[in-house]
Amino acid sequence: MKLPETSEWVLHTATVIAQLPPGSTVSAAQLSEHFGVAGPYLSKQLAKLVRAGILTGSTGPRGGFRLAREPERISILDLVTAVDGAADPYVCRELRQQGRGAARPEDCRNPCALAAAMRAAHEAWRASLANVTLAGIVDGLPASVIEKNRRLLG
């Protein structure tokens, strides 16, 4: 499974926001500078998190982004799905029915074993990510990391 670079941005961004005191906001510009990533692209990803109900965004001098719900209720799967979608990355094109070695149609009534294995792997990956929350990630961080991020973004 290969995810776009922006997925990493979203995962780290949401994790940093989860480290801030409840109700705190942080701007896209602050986050962009904090991670050294392109502001316009990060802003597009943050907008996807707002549309997915993971973040809320406000404008104005004290505006910015904050979590829309408790970090215990935001899974890593929620974040990945919000920016990358939920589609299975493996697409079976029924190669077994093509070319000189084509199988007969009546032998292909069930999904091929490869497609079934890839689907099972995708579902296992999704289940694994669904069981990891932002709260769990933050709980595993050293206190010094949280203090540093709060100082830099507060």
Tab-separated table of N, CA and C in Angstrom:
chain	number	residue	atom	x	y	z
A	1	MET	N	0.860	-1.173	0.000
A	1	MET	CA	0.000	0.000	0.000
A	1	MET	C	0.898	1.226	0.000
A	2	LYS	N	0.751	2.063	-0.993
A	2	LYS	CA	1.518	3.294	-1.057
A	2	LYS	C	0.535	4.455	-1.023
A	3	LEU	N	0.729	5.329	-0.050
A	3	LEU	CA	-0.130	6.503	0.081
A	3	LEU	C	0.635	7.734	-0.391
A	4	PRO	N	-0.086	8.754	-0.831
A	4	PRO	CA	0.587	9.979	-1.246
A	4	PRO	C	1.266	10.670	-0.061
A	5	GLU	N	2.228	11.490	-0.370
A	5	GLU	CA	2.966	12.235	0.652
A	5	GLU	C	2.026	13.076	1.513
A	6	THR	N	0.964	13.582	0.905
A	6	THR	CA	0.034	14.414	1.672
A	6	THR	C	-0.646	13.633	2.789
A	7	SER	N	-0.727	12.311	2.661
A	7	SER	CA	-1.284	11.494	3.748
A	7	SER	C	-0.419	11.623	4.996
A	8	GLU	N	0.883	11.586	4.809
A	8	GLU	CA	1.791	11.761	5.946
A	8	GLU	C	1.583	13.135	6.574
A	9	TRP	N	1.415	14.143	5.746
A	9	TRP	CA	1.190	15.491	6.257
A	9	TRP	C	-0.042	15.528	7.151
A	10	VAL	N	-1.126	14.921	6.668
A	10	VAL	CA	-2.386	14.927	7.409
A	10	VAL	C	-2.242	14.175	8.733
A	11	LEU	N	-1.588	13.033	8.700
A	11	LEU	CA	-1.415	12.247	9.924
A	11	LEU	C	-0.622	13.032	10.972
A	12	HIS	N	0.473	13.643	10.550
A	12	HIS	CA	1.282	14.417	11.496
A	12	HIS	C	0.559	15.686	11.957
A	13	THR	N	-0.114	16.335	11.039
A	13	THR	CA	-0.842	17.559	11.380
A	13	THR	C	-1.929	17.283	12.410
A	14	ALA	N	-2.728	16.268	12.167
A	14	ALA	CA	-3.795	15.933	13.118
A	14	ALA	C	-3.223	15.519	14.464
A	15	THR	N	-2.099	14.820	14.448
A	15	THR	CA	-1.459	14.403	15.700
A	15	THR	C	-0.969	15.612	16.483
A	16	VAL	N	-0.409	16.585	15.800
A	16	VAL	CA	0.044	17.805	16.484
A	16	VAL	C	-1.146	18.575	17.051
A	17	ILE	N	-2.215	18.681	16.276
A	17	ILE	CA	-3.393	19.390	16.766
A	17	ILE	C	-3.950	18.683	18.002
A	18	ALA	N	-3.900	17.359	18.015
A	18	ALA	CA	-4.386	16.590	19.168
A	18	ALA	C	-3.530	16.810	20.407
A	19	GLN	N	-2.311	17.284	20.232
A	19	GLN	CA	-1.418	17.548	21.362
A	19	GLN	C	-1.679	18.897	22.030
A	20	LEU	N	-2.391	19.763	21.345
A	20	LEU	CA	-2.641	21.099	21.875
A	20	LEU	C	-3.708	21.053	22.963
A	21	PRO	N	-3.716	22.034	23.854
A	21	PRO	CA	-4.766	22.070	24.871
A	21	PRO	C	-6.153	22.105	24.219
A	22	PRO	N	-7.144	21.485	24.840
A	22	PRO	CA	-8.499	21.473	24.266
A	22	PRO	C	-8.974	22.888	23.913
A	23	GLY	N	-9.578	23.005	22.742
A	23	GLY	CA	-10.102	24.291	22.291
A	23	GLY	C	-9.085	25.171	21.594
A	24	SER	N	-7.808	24.806	21.640
A	24	SER	CA	-6.772	25.594	20.969
A	24	SER	C	-6.915	25.470	19.464
A	25	THR	N	-6.570	26.541	18.773
A	25	THR	CA	-6.565	26.512	17.315
A	25	THR	C	-5.154	26.793	16.814
A	26	VAL	N	-4.896	26.327	15.620
A	26	VAL	CA	-3.611	26.561	14.965
A	26	VAL	C	-3.893	26.812	13.490
A	27	SER	N	-3.205	27.770	12.914
A	27	SER	CA	-3.466	28.144	11.522
A	27	SER	C	-2.747	27.208	10.561
A	28	ALA	N	-3.230	27.200	9.334
A	28	ALA	CA	-2.587	26.400	8.288
A	28	ALA	C	-1.165	26.901	8.063
A	29	ALA	N	-0.965	28.208	8.149
A	29	ALA	CA	0.379	28.771	7.967
A	29	ALA	C	1.323	28.288	9.068
A	30	GLN	N	0.853	28.252	10.306
A	30	GLN	CA	1.682	27.747	11.404
A	30	GLN	C	2.056	26.287	11.173
A	31	LEU	N	1.067	25.497	10.763
A	31	LEU	CA	1.317	24.070	10.528
A	31	LEU	C	2.275	23.869	9.356
A	32	SER	N	2.097	24.641	8.313
A	32	SER	CA	2.960	24.557	7.148
A	32	SER	C	4.404	24.866	7.525
A	33	GLU	N	4.586	25.914	8.305
A	33	GLU	CA	5.925	26.292	8.760
A	33	GLU	C	6.488	25.244	9.722
A	34	HIS	N	5.661	24.754	10.612
A	34	HIS	CA	6.079	23.768	11.610
A	34	HIS	C	6.672	22.518	10.955
A	35	PHE	N	6.053	22.076	9.857
A	35	PHE	CA	6.496	20.857	9.192
A	35	PHE	C	7.333	21.104	7.939
A	36	GLY	N	7.448	22.372	7.526
A	36	GLY	CA	8.218	22.677	6.333
A	36	GLY	C	7.601	22.111	5.067
A	37	VAL	N	6.274	22.211	4.966
A	37	VAL	CA	5.566	21.709	3.788
A	37	VAL	C	4.838	22.860	3.098
A	38	ALA	N	4.457	22.636	1.873
A	38	ALA	CA	3.800	23.665	1.066
A	38	ALA	C	2.439	24.043	1.646
A	39	GLY	N	2.282	25.312	1.967
A	39	GLY	CA	1.052	25.812	2.571
A	39	GLY	C	-0.208	25.573	1.769
A	40	PRO	N	-0.226	25.920	0.477
A	40	PRO	CA	-1.456	25.726	-0.298
A	40	PRO	C	-1.909	24.271	-0.352
A	41	TYR	N	-0.971	23.350	-0.482
A	41	TYR	CA	-1.329	21.928	-0.537
A	41	TYR	C	-1.806	21.424	0.812
A	42	LEU	N	-1.153	21.872	1.868
A	42	LEU	CA	-1.586	21.475	3.202
A	42	LEU	C	-2.989	22.016	3.476
A	43	SER	N	-3.249	23.243	3.072
A	43	SER	CA	-4.574	23.841	3.274
A	43	SER	C	-5.668	23.016	2.598
A	44	LYS	N	-5.383	22.496	1.409
A	44	LYS	CA	-6.364	21.659	0.704
A	44	LYS	C	-6.664	20.391	1.507
A	45	GLN	N	-5.639	19.811	2.100
A	45	GLN	CA	-5.834	18.589	2.885
A	45	GLN	C	-6.592	18.897	4.185
A	46	LEU	N	-6.292	20.025	4.794
A	46	LEU	CA	-7.007	20.421	6.012
A	46	LEU	C	-8.488	20.651	5.713
A	47	ALA	N	-8.768	21.220	4.534
A	47	ALA	CA	-10.166	21.430	4.134
A	47	ALA	C	-10.895	20.092	4.004
A	48	LYS	N	-10.209	19.062	3.536
A	48	LYS	CA	-10.820	17.734	3.445
A	48	LYS	C	-11.150	17.195	4.842
A	49	LEU	N	-10.272	17.468	5.807
A	49	LEU	CA	-10.528	17.021	7.180
A	49	LEU	C	-11.710	17.765	7.788
A	50	VAL	N	-11.881	19.025	7.416
A	50	VAL	CA	-13.050	19.783	7.881
A	50	VAL	C	-14.316	19.185	7.281
A	51	ARG	N	-14.290	18.913	5.978
A	51	ARG	CA	-15.472	18.322	5.317
A	51	ARG	C	-15.815	16.955	5.909
A	52	ALA	N	-14.817	16.237	6.373
A	52	ALA	CA	-15.048	14.908	6.955
A	52	ALA	C	-15.468	14.979	8.421
A	53	GLY	N	-15.528	16.191	8.983
A	53	GLY	CA	-15.940	16.340	10.379
A	53	GLY	C	-14.858	15.973	11.382
A	54	ILE	N	-13.612	15.968	10.949
A	54	ILE	CA	-12.495	15.648	11.838
A	54	ILE	C	-11.940	16.923	12.464
A	55	LEU	N	-11.872	17.972	11.679
A	55	LEU	CA	-11.431	19.281	12.162
A	55	LEU	C	-12.560	20.293	11.996
A	56	THR	N	-12.468	21.362	12.753
A	56	THR	CA	-13.283	22.546	12.485
A	56	THR	C	-12.316	23.663	12.161
A	57	GLY	N	-12.749	24.562	11.329
A	57	GLY	CA	-11.912	25.687	10.947
A	57	GLY	C	-12.662	26.983	11.167
A	58	SER	N	-11.930	27.991	11.599
A	58	SER	CA	-12.534	29.318	11.779
A	58	SER	C	-11.586	30.352	11.201
A	59	THR	N	-12.165	31.475	10.796
A	59	THR	CA	-11.378	32.550	10.208
A	59	THR	C	-11.220	33.666	11.215
A	60	GLY	N	-10.424	34.639	10.853
A	60	GLY	CA	-10.222	35.788	11.724
A	60	GLY	C	-8.883	35.727	12.432
A	61	PRO	N	-8.592	36.787	13.215
A	61	PRO	CA	-7.285	36.885	13.862
A	61	PRO	C	-6.982	35.730	14.821
A	62	ARG	N	-7.988	35.173	15.463
A	62	ARG	CA	-7.783	34.055	16.389
A	62	ARG	C	-8.251	32.741	15.776
A	63	GLY	N	-8.425	32.759	14.449
A	63	GLY	CA	-8.934	31.585	13.752
A	63	GLY	C	-7.885	30.505	13.572
A	64	GLY	N	-8.327	29.415	13.035
A	64	GLY	CA	-7.442	28.290	12.773
A	64	GLY	C	-8.216	26.994	12.826
A	65	PHE	N	-7.483	25.922	13.002
A	65	PHE	CA	-8.062	24.587	13.011
A	65	PHE	C	-7.949	23.973	14.400
A	66	ARG	N	-8.941	23.162	14.736
A	66	ARG	CA	-8.911	22.358	15.964
A	66	ARG	C	-9.692	21.084	15.700
A	67	LEU	N	-9.540	20.125	16.590
A	67	LEU	CA	-10.264	18.869	16.426
A	67	LEU	C	-11.765	19.108	16.584
A	68	ALA	N	-12.551	18.443	15.768
A	68	ALA	CA	-14.010	18.567	15.841
A	68	ALA	C	-14.604	17.601	16.863
A	69	ARG	N	-13.833	16.599	17.245
A	69	ARG	CA	-14.279	15.648	18.263
A	69	ARG	C	-13.062	15.165	19.052
A	70	GLU	N	-13.312	14.440	20.093
A	70	GLU	CA	-12.239	13.989	20.963
A	70	GLU	C	-11.267	13.103	20.181
A	71	PRO	N	-9.969	13.177	20.513
A	71	PRO	CA	-8.985	12.361	19.794
A	71	PRO	C	-9.220	10.860	19.956
A	72	GLU	N	-9.940	10.464	21.000
A	72	GLU	CA	-10.283	9.044	21.198
A	72	GLU	C	-11.274	8.562	20.138
A	73	ARG	N	-11.938	9.509	19.496
A	73	ARG	CA	-12.965	9.171	18.496
A	73	ARG	C	-12.506	9.446	17.066
A	74	ILE	N	-11.204	9.647	16.892
A	74	ILE	CA	-10.655	9.868	15.551
A	74	ILE	C	-9.601	8.790	15.305
A	75	SER	N	-9.902	7.921	14.352
A	75	SER	CA	-8.950	6.852	14.039
A	75	SER	C	-8.025	7.293	12.899
A	76	ILE	N	-6.933	6.576	12.788
A	76	ILE	CA	-6.024	6.821	11.675
A	76	ILE	C	-6.751	6.513	10.357
A	77	LEU	N	-7.631	5.517	10.374
A	77	LEU	CA	-8.418	5.222	9.176
A	77	LEU	C	-9.302	6.409	8.803
A	78	ASP	N	-9.890	7.084	9.790
A	78	ASP	CA	-10.709	8.272	9.509
A	78	ASP	C	-9.891	9.303	8.729
A	79	LEU	N	-8.662	9.519	9.171
A	79	LEU	CA	-7.803	10.520	8.530
A	79	LEU	C	-7.430	10.108	7.114
A	80	VAL	N	-6.996	8.869	6.951
A	80	VAL	CA	-6.588	8.392	5.630
A	80	VAL	C	-7.769	8.402	4.665
A	81	THR	N	-8.916	7.957	5.126
A	81	THR	CA	-10.103	7.925	4.270
A	81	THR	C	-10.538	9.333	3.870
A	82	ALA	N	-10.418	10.273	4.786
A	82	ALA	CA	-10.830	11.651	4.490
A	82	ALA	C	-10.034	12.252	3.343
A	83	VAL	N	-8.760	11.922	3.256
A	83	VAL	CA	-7.936	12.539	2.212
A	83	VAL	C	-7.662	11.633	1.017
A	84	ASP	N	-7.721	10.316	1.208
A	84	ASP	CA	-7.376	9.404	0.118
A	84	ASP	C	-8.537	8.538	-0.355
A	85	GLY	N	-9.676	8.603	0.335
A	85	GLY	CA	-10.816	7.791	-0.032
A	85	GLY	C	-10.705	6.380	0.534
A	86	ALA	N	-11.732	5.600	0.301
A	86	ALA	CA	-11.805	4.251	0.867
A	86	ALA	C	-11.688	3.163	-0.189
A	87	ALA	N	-11.446	3.548	-1.417
A	87	ALA	CA	-11.428	2.559	-2.501
A	87	ALA	C	-10.317	1.537	-2.307
A	88	ASP	N	-10.618	0.319	-2.672
A	88	ASP	CA	-9.632	-0.753	-2.668
A	88	ASP	C	-8.592	-0.424	-3.741
A	89	PRO	N	-7.305	-0.405	-3.402
A	89	PRO	CA	-6.300	-0.017	-4.397
A	89	PRO	C	-6.054	-1.082	-5.471
A	90	TYR	N	-6.475	-2.314	-5.219
A	90	TYR	CA	-6.270	-3.380	-6.201
A	90	TYR	C	-7.512	-3.489	-7.075
A	91	VAL	N	-7.305	-3.382	-8.362
A	91	VAL	CA	-8.404	-3.512	-9.309
A	91	VAL	C	-8.146	-4.744	-10.161
A	92	CYS	N	-9.013	-5.726	-10.052
A	92	CYS	CA	-8.890	-6.952	-10.837
A	92	CYS	C	-9.482	-6.700	-12.216
A	93	ARG	N	-8.677	-6.885	-13.217
A	93	ARG	CA	-9.126	-6.681	-14.599
A	93	ARG	C	-9.353	-8.022	-15.313
A	94	GLU	N	-9.486	-9.070	-14.528
A	94	GLU	CA	-9.748	-10.411	-15.048
A	94	GLU	C	-8.727	-10.823	-16.104
A	95	LEU	N	-7.478	-10.622	-15.784
A	95	LEU	CA	-6.399	-11.001	-16.674
A	95	LEU	C	-6.432	-12.497	-16.983
A	96	ARG	N	-6.974	-13.261	-16.060
A	96	ARG	CA	-7.044	-14.713	-16.263
A	96	ARG	C	-7.943	-15.087	-17.447
A	97	GLN	N	-8.757	-14.166	-17.930
A	97	GLN	CA	-9.643	-14.438	-19.061
A	97	GLN	C	-9.128	-13.837	-20.367
A	98	GLN	N	-7.874	-13.416	-20.375
A	98	GLN	CA	-7.329	-12.744	-21.556
A	98	GLN	C	-6.155	-13.548	-22.127
A	99	GLY	N	-5.865	-13.272	-23.354
A	99	GLY	CA	-4.683	-13.839	-24.005
A	99	GLY	C	-4.809	-15.309	-24.350
A	100	ARG	N	-3.699	-15.846	-24.766
A	100	ARG	CA	-3.651	-17.233	-25.226
A	100	ARG	C	-4.012	-18.229	-24.126
A	101	GLY	N	-3.701	-17.884	-22.879
A	101	GLY	CA	-3.977	-18.792	-21.769
A	101	GLY	C	-5.291	-18.506	-21.065
A	102	ALA	N	-6.206	-17.832	-21.740
A	102	ALA	CA	-7.478	-17.421	-21.127
A	102	ALA	C	-8.258	-18.600	-20.560
A	103	ALA	N	-8.754	-18.387	-19.351
A	103	ALA	CA	-9.631	-19.384	-18.721
A	103	ALA	C	-11.019	-19.271	-19.342
A	104	ARG	N	-11.750	-20.353	-19.265
A	104	ARG	CA	-13.110	-20.342	-19.790
A	104	ARG	C	-14.005	-19.499	-18.873
A	105	PRO	N	-14.980	-18.783	-19.423
A	105	PRO	CA	-15.880	-17.962	-18.601
A	105	PRO	C	-16.548	-18.752	-17.482
A	106	GLU	N	-16.923	-19.983	-17.753
A	106	GLU	CA	-17.589	-20.782	-16.715
A	106	GLU	C	-16.648	-21.137	-15.560
A	107	ASP	N	-15.327	-21.022	-15.782
A	107	ASP	CA	-14.361	-21.273	-14.707
A	107	ASP	C	-14.062	-19.995	-13.917
A	108	CYS	N	-14.695	-18.906	-14.294
A	108	CYS	CA	-14.406	-17.607	-13.670
A	108	CYS	C	-15.650	-16.986	-13.045
A	109	ARG	N	-16.530	-17.798	-12.548
A	109	ARG	CA	-17.747	-17.273	-11.928
A	109	ARG	C	-17.475	-16.648	-10.567
A	110	ASN	N	-16.453	-17.120	-9.889
A	110	ASN	CA	-16.063	-16.561	-8.583
A	110	ASN	C	-14.861	-15.648	-8.767
A	111	PRO	N	-14.677	-14.692	-7.862
A	111	PRO	CA	-13.486	-13.841	-7.956
A	111	PRO	C	-12.224	-14.702	-7.943
A	112	CYS	N	-11.209	-14.259	-8.641
A	112	CYS	CA	-9.972	-15.025	-8.669
A	112	CYS	C	-9.314	-14.987	-7.288
A	113	ALA	N	-8.498	-15.986	-7.024
A	113	ALA	CA	-7.851	-16.120	-5.722
A	113	ALA	C	-6.960	-14.923	-5.415
A	114	LEU	N	-6.336	-14.355	-6.440
A	114	LEU	CA	-5.474	-13.189	-6.215
A	114	LEU	C	-6.295	-11.971	-5.792
A	115	ALA	N	-7.414	-11.754	-6.471
A	115	ALA	CA	-8.276	-10.626	-6.105
A	115	ALA	C	-8.811	-10.806	-4.695
A	116	ALA	N	-9.176	-12.029	-4.337
A	116	ALA	CA	-9.677	-12.297	-2.986
A	116	ALA	C	-8.595	-12.057	-1.942
A	117	ALA	N	-7.372	-12.478	-2.228
A	117	ALA	CA	-6.264	-12.267	-1.284
A	117	ALA	C	-5.962	-10.785	-1.118
A	118	MET	N	-5.969	-10.041	-2.212
A	118	MET	CA	-5.697	-8.601	-2.138
A	118	MET	C	-6.805	-7.877	-1.386
A	119	ARG	N	-8.039	-8.294	-1.580
A	119	ARG	CA	-9.164	-7.691	-0.867
A	119	ARG	C	-9.054	-7.964	0.629
A	120	ALA	N	-8.696	-9.187	0.986
A	120	ALA	CA	-8.524	-9.530	2.404
A	120	ALA	C	-7.402	-8.700	3.028
A	121	ALA	N	-6.326	-8.500	2.292
A	121	ALA	CA	-5.209	-7.688	2.800
A	121	ALA	C	-5.646	-6.237	2.998
A	122	HIS	N	-6.404	-5.718	2.054
A	122	HIS	CA	-6.899	-4.342	2.174
A	122	HIS	C	-7.816	-4.198	3.389
A	123	GLU	N	-8.692	-5.143	3.594
A	123	GLU	CA	-9.601	-5.102	4.746
A	123	GLU	C	-8.833	-5.215	6.065
A	124	ALA	N	-7.785	-6.047	6.093
A	124	ALA	CA	-6.961	-6.170	7.302
A	124	ALA	C	-6.234	-4.857	7.588
A	125	TRP	N	-5.742	-4.218	6.551
A	125	TRP	CA	-5.063	-2.930	6.694
A	125	TRP	C	-6.029	-1.882	7.259
A	126	ARG	N	-7.239	-1.832	6.694
A	126	ARG	CA	-8.250	-0.880	7.174
A	126	ARG	C	-8.625	-1.166	8.629
A	127	ALA	N	-8.799	-2.425	8.976
A	127	ALA	CA	-9.156	-2.781	10.356
A	127	ALA	C	-8.040	-2.383	11.312
A	128	SER	N	-6.812	-2.578	10.897
A	128	SER	CA	-5.674	-2.194	11.736
A	128	SER	C	-5.669	-0.687	11.996
A	129	LEU	N	-5.867	0.099	10.947
A	129	LEU	CA	-5.880	1.562	11.092
A	129	LEU	C	-7.088	2.041	11.887
A	130	ALA	N	-8.198	1.342	11.778
A	130	ALA	CA	-9.409	1.712	12.518
A	130	ALA	C	-9.216	1.536	14.019
A	131	ASN	N	-8.296	0.673	14.414
A	131	ASN	CA	-8.056	0.405	15.833
A	131	ASN	C	-7.019	1.313	16.469
A	132	VAL	N	-6.473	2.238	15.697
A	132	VAL	CA	-5.484	3.181	16.228
A	132	VAL	C	-6.111	4.569	16.221
A	133	THR	N	-6.152	5.203	17.381
A	133	THR	CA	-6.738	6.548	17.484
A	133	THR	C	-5.662	7.596	17.653
A	134	LEU	N	-6.052	8.839	17.393
A	134	LEU	CA	-5.132	9.951	17.657
A	134	LEU	C	-4.733	9.974	19.128
A	135	ALA	N	-5.681	9.694	20.006
A	135	ALA	CA	-5.372	9.675	21.434
A	135	ALA	C	-4.303	8.631	21.738
A	136	GLY	N	-4.404	7.466	21.121
A	136	GLY	CA	-3.412	6.416	21.329
A	136	GLY	C	-2.037	6.824	20.847
A	137	ILE	N	-1.985	7.505	19.721
A	137	ILE	CA	-0.703	7.983	19.197
A	137	ILE	C	-0.109	9.017	20.153
A	138	VAL	N	-0.920	9.995	20.546
A	138	VAL	CA	-0.427	11.055	21.446
A	138	VAL	C	0.008	10.470	22.788
A	139	ASP	N	-0.748	9.504	23.291
A	139	ASP	CA	-0.380	8.870	24.568
A	139	ASP	C	0.984	8.205	24.515
A	140	GLY	N	1.407	7.795	23.337
A	140	GLY	CA	2.699	7.131	23.191
A	140	GLY	C	3.866	8.079	22.982
A	141	LEU	N	3.598	9.371	22.908
A	141	LEU	CA	4.667	10.349	22.684
A	141	LEU	C	5.335	10.750	24.000
A	142	PRO	N	6.617	11.022	23.958
A	142	PRO	CA	7.277	11.550	25.153
A	142	PRO	C	6.708	12.932	25.509
A	143	ALA	N	6.637	13.218	26.786
A	143	ALA	CA	6.116	14.516	27.249
A	143	ALA	C	6.894	15.676	26.630
A	144	SER	N	8.186	15.489	26.401
A	144	SER	CA	9.011	16.564	25.839
A	144	SER	C	8.561	16.939	24.428
A	145	VAL	N	8.085	15.975	23.661
A	145	VAL	CA	7.604	16.256	22.301
A	145	VAL	C	6.333	17.092	22.371
A	146	ILE	N	5.435	16.712	23.249
A	146	ILE	CA	4.178	17.452	23.401
A	146	ILE	C	4.456	18.872	23.888
A	147	GLU	N	5.328	19.012	24.858
A	147	GLU	CA	5.685	20.343	25.373
A	147	GLU	C	6.274	21.208	24.271
A	148	LYS	N	7.182	20.645	23.476
A	148	LYS	CA	7.808	21.396	22.383
A	148	LYS	C	6.758	21.843	21.374
A	149	ASN	N	5.871	20.931	20.968
A	149	ASN	CA	4.846	21.302	19.983
A	149	ASN	C	3.896	22.349	20.532
A	150	ARG	N	3.532	22.252	21.792
A	150	ARG	CA	2.661	23.266	22.394
A	150	ARG	C	3.359	24.628	22.442
A	151	ARG	N	4.636	24.606	22.741
A	151	ARG	CA	5.384	25.863	22.806
A	151	ARG	C	5.494	26.501	21.416
A	152	LEU	N	5.788	25.695	20.421
A	152	LEU	CA	5.983	26.221	19.079
A	152	LEU	C	4.687	26.651	18.392
A	153	LEU	N	3.588	26.002	18.748
A	153	LEU	CA	2.333	26.295	18.063
A	153	LEU	C	1.342	27.086	18.920
A	154	GLY	N	1.666	27.278	20.180
A	154	GLY	CA	0.750	27.971	21.096
A	154	GLY	C	0.776	29.455	20.991
